[in-house]
Short mmCIF file of C-alpha atoms in Angstrom, two decimals:
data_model
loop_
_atom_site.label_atom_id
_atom_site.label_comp_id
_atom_site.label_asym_id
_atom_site.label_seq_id
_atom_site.Cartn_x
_atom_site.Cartn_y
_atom_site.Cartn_z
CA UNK A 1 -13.90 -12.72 -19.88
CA UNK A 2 -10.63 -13.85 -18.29
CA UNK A 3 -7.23 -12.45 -18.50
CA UNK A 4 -4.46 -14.10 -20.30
CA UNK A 5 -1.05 -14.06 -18.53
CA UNK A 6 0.26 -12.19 -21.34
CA UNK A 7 -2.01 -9.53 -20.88
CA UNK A 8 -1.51 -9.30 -16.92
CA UNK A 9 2.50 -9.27 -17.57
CA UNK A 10 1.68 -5.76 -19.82
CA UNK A 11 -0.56 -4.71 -16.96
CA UNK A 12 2.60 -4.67 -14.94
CA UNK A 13 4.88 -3.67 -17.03
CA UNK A 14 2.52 -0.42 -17.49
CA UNK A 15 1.66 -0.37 -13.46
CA UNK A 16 5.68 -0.07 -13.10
CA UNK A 17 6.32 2.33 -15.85
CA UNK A 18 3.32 4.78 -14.18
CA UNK A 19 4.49 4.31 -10.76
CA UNK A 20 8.27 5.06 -11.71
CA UNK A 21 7.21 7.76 -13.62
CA UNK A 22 4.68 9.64 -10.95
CA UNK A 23 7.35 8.67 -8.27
CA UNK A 24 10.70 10.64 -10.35
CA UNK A 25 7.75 14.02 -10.64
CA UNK A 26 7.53 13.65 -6.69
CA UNK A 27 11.31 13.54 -5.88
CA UNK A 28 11.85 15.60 -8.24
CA UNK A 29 9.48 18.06 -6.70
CA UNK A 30 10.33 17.17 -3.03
CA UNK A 31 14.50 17.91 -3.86
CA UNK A 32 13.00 21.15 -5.47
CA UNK A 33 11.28 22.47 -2.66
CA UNK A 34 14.09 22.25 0.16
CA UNK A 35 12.93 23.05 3.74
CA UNK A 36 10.37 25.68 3.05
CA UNK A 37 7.74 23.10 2.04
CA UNK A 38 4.15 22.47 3.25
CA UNK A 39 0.89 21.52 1.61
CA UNK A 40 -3.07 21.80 2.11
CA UNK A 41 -4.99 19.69 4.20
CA UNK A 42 -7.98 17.22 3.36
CA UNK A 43 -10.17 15.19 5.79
CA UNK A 44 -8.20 15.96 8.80
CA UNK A 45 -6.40 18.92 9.70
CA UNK A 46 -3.09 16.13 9.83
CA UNK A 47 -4.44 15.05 6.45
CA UNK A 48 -2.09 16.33 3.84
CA UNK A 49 -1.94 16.91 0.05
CA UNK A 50 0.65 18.72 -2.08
CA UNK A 51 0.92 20.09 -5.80
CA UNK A 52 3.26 17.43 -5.85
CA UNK A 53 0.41 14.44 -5.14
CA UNK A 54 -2.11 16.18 -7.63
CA UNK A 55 0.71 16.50 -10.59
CA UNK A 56 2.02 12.96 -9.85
CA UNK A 57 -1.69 11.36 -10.29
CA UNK A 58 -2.12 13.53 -13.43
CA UNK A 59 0.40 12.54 -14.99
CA UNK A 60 -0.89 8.69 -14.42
CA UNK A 61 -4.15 9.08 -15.21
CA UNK A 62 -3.06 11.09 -18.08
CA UNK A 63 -1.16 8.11 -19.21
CA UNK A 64 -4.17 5.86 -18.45
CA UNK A 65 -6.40 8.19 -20.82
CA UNK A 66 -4.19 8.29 -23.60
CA UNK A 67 -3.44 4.33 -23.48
CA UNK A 68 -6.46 2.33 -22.41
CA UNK A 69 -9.16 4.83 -22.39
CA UNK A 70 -12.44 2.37 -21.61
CA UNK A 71 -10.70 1.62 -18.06
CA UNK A 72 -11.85 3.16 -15.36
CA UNK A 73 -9.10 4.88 -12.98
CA UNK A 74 -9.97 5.77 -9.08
CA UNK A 75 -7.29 7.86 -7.63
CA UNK A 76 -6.68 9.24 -4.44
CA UNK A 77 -6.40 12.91 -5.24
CA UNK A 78 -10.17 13.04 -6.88
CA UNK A 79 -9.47 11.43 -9.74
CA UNK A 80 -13.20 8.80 -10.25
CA UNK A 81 -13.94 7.90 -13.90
CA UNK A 82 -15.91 5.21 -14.94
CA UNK A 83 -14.95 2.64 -17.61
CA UNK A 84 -16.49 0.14 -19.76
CA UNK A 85 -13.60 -2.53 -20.57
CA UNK A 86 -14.12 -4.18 -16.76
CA UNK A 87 -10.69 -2.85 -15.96
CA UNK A 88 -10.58 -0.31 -13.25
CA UNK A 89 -6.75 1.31 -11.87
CA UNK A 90 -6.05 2.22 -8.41
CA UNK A 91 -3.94 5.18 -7.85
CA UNK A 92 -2.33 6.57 -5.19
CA UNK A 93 0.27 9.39 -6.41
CA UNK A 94 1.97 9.72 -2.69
CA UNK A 95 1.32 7.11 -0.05
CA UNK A 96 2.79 8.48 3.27
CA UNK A 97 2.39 12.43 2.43
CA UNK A 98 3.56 13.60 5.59
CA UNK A 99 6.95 11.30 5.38
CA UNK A 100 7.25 12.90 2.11
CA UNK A 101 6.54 16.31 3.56
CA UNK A 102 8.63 16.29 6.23
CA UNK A 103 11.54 14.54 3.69
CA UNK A 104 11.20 10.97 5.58
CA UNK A 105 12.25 8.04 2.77
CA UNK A 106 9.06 6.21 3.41
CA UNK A 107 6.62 6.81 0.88
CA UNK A 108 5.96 5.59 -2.05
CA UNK A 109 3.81 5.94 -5.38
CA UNK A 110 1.25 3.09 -5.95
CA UNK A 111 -0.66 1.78 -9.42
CA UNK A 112 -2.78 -1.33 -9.72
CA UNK A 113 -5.54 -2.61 -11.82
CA UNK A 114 -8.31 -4.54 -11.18
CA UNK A 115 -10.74 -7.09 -13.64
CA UNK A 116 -14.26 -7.09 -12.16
CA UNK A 117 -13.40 -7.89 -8.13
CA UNK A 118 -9.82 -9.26 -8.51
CA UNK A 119 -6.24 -7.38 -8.82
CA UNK A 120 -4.66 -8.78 -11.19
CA UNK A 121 -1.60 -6.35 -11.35
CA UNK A 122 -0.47 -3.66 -9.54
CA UNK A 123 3.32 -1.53 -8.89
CA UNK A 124 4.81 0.35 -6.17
CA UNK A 125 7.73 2.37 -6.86
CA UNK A 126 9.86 3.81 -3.26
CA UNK A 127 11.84 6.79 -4.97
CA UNK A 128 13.82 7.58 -2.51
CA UNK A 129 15.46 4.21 -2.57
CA UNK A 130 15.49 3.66 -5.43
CA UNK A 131 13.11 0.28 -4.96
CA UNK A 132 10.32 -1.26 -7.30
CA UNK A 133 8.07 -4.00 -6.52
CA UNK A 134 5.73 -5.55 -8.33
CA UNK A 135 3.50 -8.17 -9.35
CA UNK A 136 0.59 -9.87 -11.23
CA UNK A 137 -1.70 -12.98 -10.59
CA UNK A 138 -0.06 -15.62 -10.91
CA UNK A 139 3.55 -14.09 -11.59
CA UNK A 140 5.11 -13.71 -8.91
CA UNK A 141 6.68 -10.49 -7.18
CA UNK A 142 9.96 -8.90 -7.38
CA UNK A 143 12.00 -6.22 -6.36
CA UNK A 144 13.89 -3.94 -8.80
CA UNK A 145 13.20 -7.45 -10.51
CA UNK A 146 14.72 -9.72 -8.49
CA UNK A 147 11.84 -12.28 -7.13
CA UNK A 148 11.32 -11.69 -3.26
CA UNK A 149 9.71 -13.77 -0.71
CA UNK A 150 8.11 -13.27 2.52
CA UNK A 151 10.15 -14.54 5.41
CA UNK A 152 9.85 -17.77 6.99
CA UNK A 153 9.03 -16.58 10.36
CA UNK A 154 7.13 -19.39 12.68
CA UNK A 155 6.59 -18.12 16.09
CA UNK A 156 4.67 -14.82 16.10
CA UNK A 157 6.34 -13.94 19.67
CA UNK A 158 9.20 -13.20 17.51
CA UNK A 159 7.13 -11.53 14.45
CA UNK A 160 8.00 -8.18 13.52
CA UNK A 161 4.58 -6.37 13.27
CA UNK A 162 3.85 -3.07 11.57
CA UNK A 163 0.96 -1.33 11.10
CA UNK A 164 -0.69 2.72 10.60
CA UNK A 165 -2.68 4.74 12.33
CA UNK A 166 -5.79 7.07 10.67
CA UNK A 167 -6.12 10.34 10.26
CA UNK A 168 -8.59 10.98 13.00
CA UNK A 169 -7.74 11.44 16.33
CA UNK A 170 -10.70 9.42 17.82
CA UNK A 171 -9.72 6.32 15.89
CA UNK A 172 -5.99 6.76 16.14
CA UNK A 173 -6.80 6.64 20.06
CA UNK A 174 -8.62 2.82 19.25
CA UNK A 175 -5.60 2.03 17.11
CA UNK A 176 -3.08 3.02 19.94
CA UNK A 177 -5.11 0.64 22.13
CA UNK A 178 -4.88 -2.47 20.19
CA UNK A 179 -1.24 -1.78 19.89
CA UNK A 180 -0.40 -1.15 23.42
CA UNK A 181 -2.52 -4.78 24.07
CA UNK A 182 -0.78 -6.48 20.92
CA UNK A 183 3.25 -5.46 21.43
CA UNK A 184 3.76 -7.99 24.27
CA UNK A 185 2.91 -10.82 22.48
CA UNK A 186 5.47 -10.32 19.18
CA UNK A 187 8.93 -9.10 18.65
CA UNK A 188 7.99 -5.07 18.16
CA UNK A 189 6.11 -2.72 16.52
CA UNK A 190 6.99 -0.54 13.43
CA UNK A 191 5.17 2.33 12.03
CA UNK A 192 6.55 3.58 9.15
CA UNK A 193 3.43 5.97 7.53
CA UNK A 194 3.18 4.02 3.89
CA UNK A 195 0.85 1.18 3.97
CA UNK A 196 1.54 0.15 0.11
CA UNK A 197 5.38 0.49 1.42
CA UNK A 198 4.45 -1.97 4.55
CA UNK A 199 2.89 -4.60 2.34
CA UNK A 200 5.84 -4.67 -0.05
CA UNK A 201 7.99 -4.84 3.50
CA UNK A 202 6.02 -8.17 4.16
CA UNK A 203 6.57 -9.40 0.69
CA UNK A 204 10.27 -9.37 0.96
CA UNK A 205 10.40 -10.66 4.57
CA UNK A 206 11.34 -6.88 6.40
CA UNK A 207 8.45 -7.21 7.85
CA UNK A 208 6.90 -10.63 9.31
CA UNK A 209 3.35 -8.85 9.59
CA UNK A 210 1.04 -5.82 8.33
CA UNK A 211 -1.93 -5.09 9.79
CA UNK A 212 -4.60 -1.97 9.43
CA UNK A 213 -7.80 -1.11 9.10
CA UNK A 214 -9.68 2.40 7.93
CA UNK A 215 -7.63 2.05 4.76
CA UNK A 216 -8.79 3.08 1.07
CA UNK A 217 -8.49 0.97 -2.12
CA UNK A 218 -5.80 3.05 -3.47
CA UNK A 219 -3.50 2.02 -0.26
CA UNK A 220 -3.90 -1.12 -0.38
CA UNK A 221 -4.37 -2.60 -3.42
CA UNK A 222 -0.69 -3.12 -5.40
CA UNK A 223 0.98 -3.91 -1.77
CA UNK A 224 -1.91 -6.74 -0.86
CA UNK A 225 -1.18 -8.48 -4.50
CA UNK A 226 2.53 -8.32 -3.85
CA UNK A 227 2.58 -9.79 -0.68
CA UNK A 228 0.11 -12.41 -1.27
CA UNK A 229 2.54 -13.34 -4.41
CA UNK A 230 5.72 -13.02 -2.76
CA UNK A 231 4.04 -16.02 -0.49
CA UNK A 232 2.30 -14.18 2.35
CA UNK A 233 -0.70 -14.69 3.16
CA UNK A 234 -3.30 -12.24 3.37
CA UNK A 235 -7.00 -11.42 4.91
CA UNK A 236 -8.78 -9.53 7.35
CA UNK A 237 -8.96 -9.68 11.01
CA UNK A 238 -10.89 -12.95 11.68
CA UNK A 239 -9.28 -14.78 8.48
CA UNK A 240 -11.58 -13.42 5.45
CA UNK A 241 -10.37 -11.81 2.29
CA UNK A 242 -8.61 -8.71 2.96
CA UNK A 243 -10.39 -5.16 2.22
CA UNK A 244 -9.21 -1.78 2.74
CA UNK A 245 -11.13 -1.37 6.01
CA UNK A 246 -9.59 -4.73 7.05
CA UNK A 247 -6.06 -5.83 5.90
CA UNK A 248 -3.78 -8.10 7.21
CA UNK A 249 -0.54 -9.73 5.52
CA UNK A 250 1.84 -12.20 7.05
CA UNK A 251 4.39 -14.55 6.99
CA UNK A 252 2.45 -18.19 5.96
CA UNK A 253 3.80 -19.62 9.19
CA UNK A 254 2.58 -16.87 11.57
CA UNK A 255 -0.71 -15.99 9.73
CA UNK A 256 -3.02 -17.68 11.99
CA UNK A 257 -0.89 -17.21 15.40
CA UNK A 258 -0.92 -13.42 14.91
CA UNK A 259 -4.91 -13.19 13.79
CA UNK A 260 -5.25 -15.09 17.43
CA UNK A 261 -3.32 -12.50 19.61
CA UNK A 262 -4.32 -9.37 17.16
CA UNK A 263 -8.36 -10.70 18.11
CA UNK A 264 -7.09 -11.21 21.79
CA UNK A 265 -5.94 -7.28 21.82
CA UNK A 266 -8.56 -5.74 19.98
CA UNK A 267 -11.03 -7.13 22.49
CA UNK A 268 -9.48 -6.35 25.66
CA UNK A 269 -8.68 -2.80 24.05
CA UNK A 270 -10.51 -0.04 25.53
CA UNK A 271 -13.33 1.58 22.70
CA UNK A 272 -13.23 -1.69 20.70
CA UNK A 273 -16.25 -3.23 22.13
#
């Protein structure tokens, strides 16, 4: 069964309602809390969660459950029903925890929804600035709904480049490796700690490039579908479709210059072999 475009522009219009909503419960809860704030940890002793993530994705999936209740919903905080309509929602509550621990503005709240294997809507609201983007298939992406592009950028010497680092140490040693091989060959590096942020940062042209791997669904997927309709384009490593584990979104005109030199450092990184 396909999707009309009617039905993907109320997919949106619920994706930014959800992750407005989820993101106003997290400031609200951040602004609350004041200096003396911390949270548990998950995989990784550096891996944190907060009340704050947990009530945020309640409150969407709660939303999701009252509204469409044959979709499934996958959330980062634990959340894993099943559904039956072919519809399944990606939810991450707080992308960039730590920023939002430690009161940086980078993080964000992401919502998208999926029909069988394709995104076909998806949200991420930035509450600390007061930024929305969004888009569906075929729609376009905006900002605070404005339409945005990704930049015109055509010599990847001069491509900004960010990317993110996992939560354990062994990998984020591999990571560091591939960056100290790639940063010669483009402008500079930024690491800002929210990959759906990044990918909306590539769809409006702050950022030339994103790339990172070791990422879940739930990171990934409303930034990806905004950048690839904001005009970037997007894949893994050696030019495939983009996964979690494998993401990469960039400026058209750089795309294929930056999966060269980002292919050139990972194998003459040390522990990539």
């Amino acid at each position: 069964m396909s999707v009309s475009d009617d039905e993907r522009r109320e997919l949106r219009a619920l994706a930014e309602r959800l992750a407005r909503e989820a993101g106003a419960i997290a400031l609200d809860g951040r602004r609350a809390a004041g200096s003396s704030f911390g949270g548990d940890t998950k995989s990784t002793s550096t891996d944190l969660v907060t009340e704050f993530d947990r009530a945020a994705e309640a409150h969407i999936v709660g939303e999701l459950r009252r509204i469409r209740p044959d979709d499934a919903i996958v959330g980062e905080e634990g959340t894993d029903d099943t559904g039956t309509s072919g519809f399944a929602w990606h939810v991450d509550p707080i992308d960039g925890t730590t920023n939002y621990v430690y009161d940086h503005q980078a993080w964000s709240c992401s919502v998208a929804v999926a029909h069988g294997d394709e995104m076909i809507a998806g949200a991420v609201a930035v509450p600390p600035v007061d930024e929305l983007f969004s888009a569906h298939l075929g729609g376009g992406a905006t900002r605070n709904g404005v339409a945005i592009e990704a930049s015109d950028r055509s010599d990847v010497a001069l491509a900004l480049v960010g990317t993110g680092f996992a939560y354990a140490a062994d990998v984020r040693r591999v990571q560091a490796g591939i960056v100290a091989e790639l940063i010669g060959d483009v402008r500079d590096i930024r690491r800002l700690g929210s990959a759906a942020y990044d990918l909306c940062m590539v769809a409006c042209g702050r950022l030339d490039v994103y790339y990172e791997r070791h990422l879940n669904s739930w990171d990934a997927a409303a930034g990806e579908l905004i950048a690839r309709e904001a005009g970037a384009i997007t894949s893994d490593s050696v030019g495939g479709r983009a996964r979690p584990d494998d993401t990469v979104a960039a400026a058209p005109q750089v795309h294929a210059a930056f999966l060269a030199v980002l292919q050139r450092a990972i194998d003459a990184s040390p522990g990539t072999s």
